[in-house]
Short mmCIF file of C-alpha atoms in Angstrom, two decimals:
data_model
loop_
_atom_site.label_atom_id
_atom_site.label_comp_id
_atom_site.label_asym_id
_atom_site.label_seq_id
_atom_site.Cartn_x
_atom_site.Cartn_y
_atom_site.Cartn_z
CA UNK A 174 26.10 9.50 -12.68
CA UNK A 175 24.13 6.79 -12.01
CA UNK A 176 22.76 4.50 -14.69
CA UNK A 177 19.35 4.93 -16.64
CA UNK A 178 18.55 0.94 -15.22
CA UNK A 179 19.27 2.03 -11.63
CA UNK A 180 17.79 5.53 -12.21
CA UNK A 181 14.40 3.43 -13.11
CA UNK A 182 15.12 1.02 -9.32
CA UNK A 183 14.52 3.71 -7.34
CA UNK A 184 12.19 5.25 -9.15
CA UNK A 185 10.04 2.11 -8.91
CA UNK A 186 11.49 1.74 -5.01
CA UNK A 187 10.12 5.11 -4.80
CA UNK A 188 6.74 5.51 -6.28
CA UNK A 189 5.71 1.85 -4.00
CA UNK A 190 7.30 4.19 -1.41
CA UNK A 191 10.24 1.54 -0.15
CA UNK A 192 13.19 4.02 -1.07
CA UNK A 193 14.61 3.49 2.31
CA UNK A 194 14.88 0.48 1.47
CA UNK A 195 18.59 0.44 -0.01
CA UNK A 196 20.55 2.84 1.45
CA UNK A 197 22.70 5.82 -1.14
CA UNK A 198 25.11 3.26 -0.42
CA UNK A 199 23.44 0.36 -1.52
CA UNK A 200 22.77 1.71 -4.80
CA UNK A 201 26.36 2.33 -5.25
CA UNK A 202 26.70 -0.50 -4.96
CA UNK A 203 25.11 -1.87 -7.37
CA UNK A 204 25.99 0.83 -9.50
CA UNK A 205 29.28 -0.07 -9.04
CA UNK A 206 29.28 -3.97 -9.37
CA UNK A 207 26.21 -3.62 -12.48
CA UNK A 208 23.89 -5.44 -10.42
CA UNK A 209 21.12 -3.90 -12.35
CA UNK A 210 21.81 -3.05 -16.35
CA UNK A 211 18.75 -3.19 -17.44
CA UNK A 212 15.22 -2.71 -16.95
CA UNK A 213 13.83 -6.28 -16.59
CA UNK A 214 15.89 -6.20 -14.45
CA UNK A 215 15.31 -3.39 -11.86
CA UNK A 216 11.86 -5.10 -12.11
CA UNK A 217 12.84 -8.06 -11.22
CA UNK A 218 15.18 -6.45 -7.90
CA UNK A 219 12.68 -3.51 -7.14
CA UNK A 220 10.45 -6.32 -6.07
CA UNK A 221 13.14 -8.83 -4.60
CA UNK A 222 13.63 -5.73 -2.34
CA UNK A 223 9.14 -5.85 -1.38
CA UNK A 224 9.04 -9.00 -0.82
CA UNK A 225 12.04 -8.91 1.64
CA UNK A 226 10.44 -5.17 3.51
CA UNK A 227 7.27 -7.33 3.99
CA UNK A 228 8.26 -10.47 5.11
CA UNK A 229 10.23 -8.24 7.54
CA UNK A 230 7.35 -6.22 8.62
CA UNK A 231 5.51 -9.43 8.99
CA UNK A 232 7.94 -10.75 10.91
CA UNK A 233 8.30 -8.21 13.60
CA UNK A 234 4.77 -7.39 13.87
CA UNK A 235 4.34 -11.15 14.59
CA UNK A 236 7.26 -10.69 16.74
CA UNK A 237 5.32 -7.73 18.96
CA UNK A 238 1.90 -9.11 18.62
CA UNK A 239 3.27 -12.32 20.07
CA UNK A 240 5.12 -10.13 23.28
CA UNK A 241 2.34 -7.96 23.71
CA UNK A 242 -0.06 -10.89 24.27
CA UNK A 243 2.12 -12.43 26.84
CA UNK A 244 2.31 -9.22 28.90
CA UNK A 245 -1.48 -9.28 28.22
CA UNK A 246 -1.62 -13.19 29.49
CA UNK A 247 0.79 -12.05 32.73
CA UNK A 248 -1.33 -9.56 33.68
CA UNK A 249 -4.43 -11.51 33.41
CA UNK A 250 -3.00 -13.97 35.42
CA UNK A 251 -2.05 -11.34 38.32
CA UNK A 252 -6.01 -10.41 38.08
CA UNK A 253 -7.53 -13.44 38.41
CA UNK A 254 -5.06 -14.40 41.41
CA UNK A 255 -6.46 -11.08 43.02
CA UNK A 256 -10.10 -11.90 41.90
CA UNK A 257 -9.51 -15.27 43.48
CA UNK A 258 -7.87 -14.25 46.94
CA UNK A 259 -10.74 -11.84 46.86
CA UNK A 260 -9.14 -8.51 46.79
#
């Protein structure tokens, strides 16, 4: 049975649409090792999970934008090369 503080953590993350950031195994580990034993700890861990999730998302988004900019630059270079050769 899951302790009330861990259930509270799940509810906080679910309310913020972040419930997929901790797996069932992760919650089991939190429960087994008694990482979260009160509501304040649950709030702090939820905040940290949100910050890490946001940082990972933003990092991935930035990488995707950089890759897209590189591809766009290559296409523009090919276009300009063709235009300068009268194509």
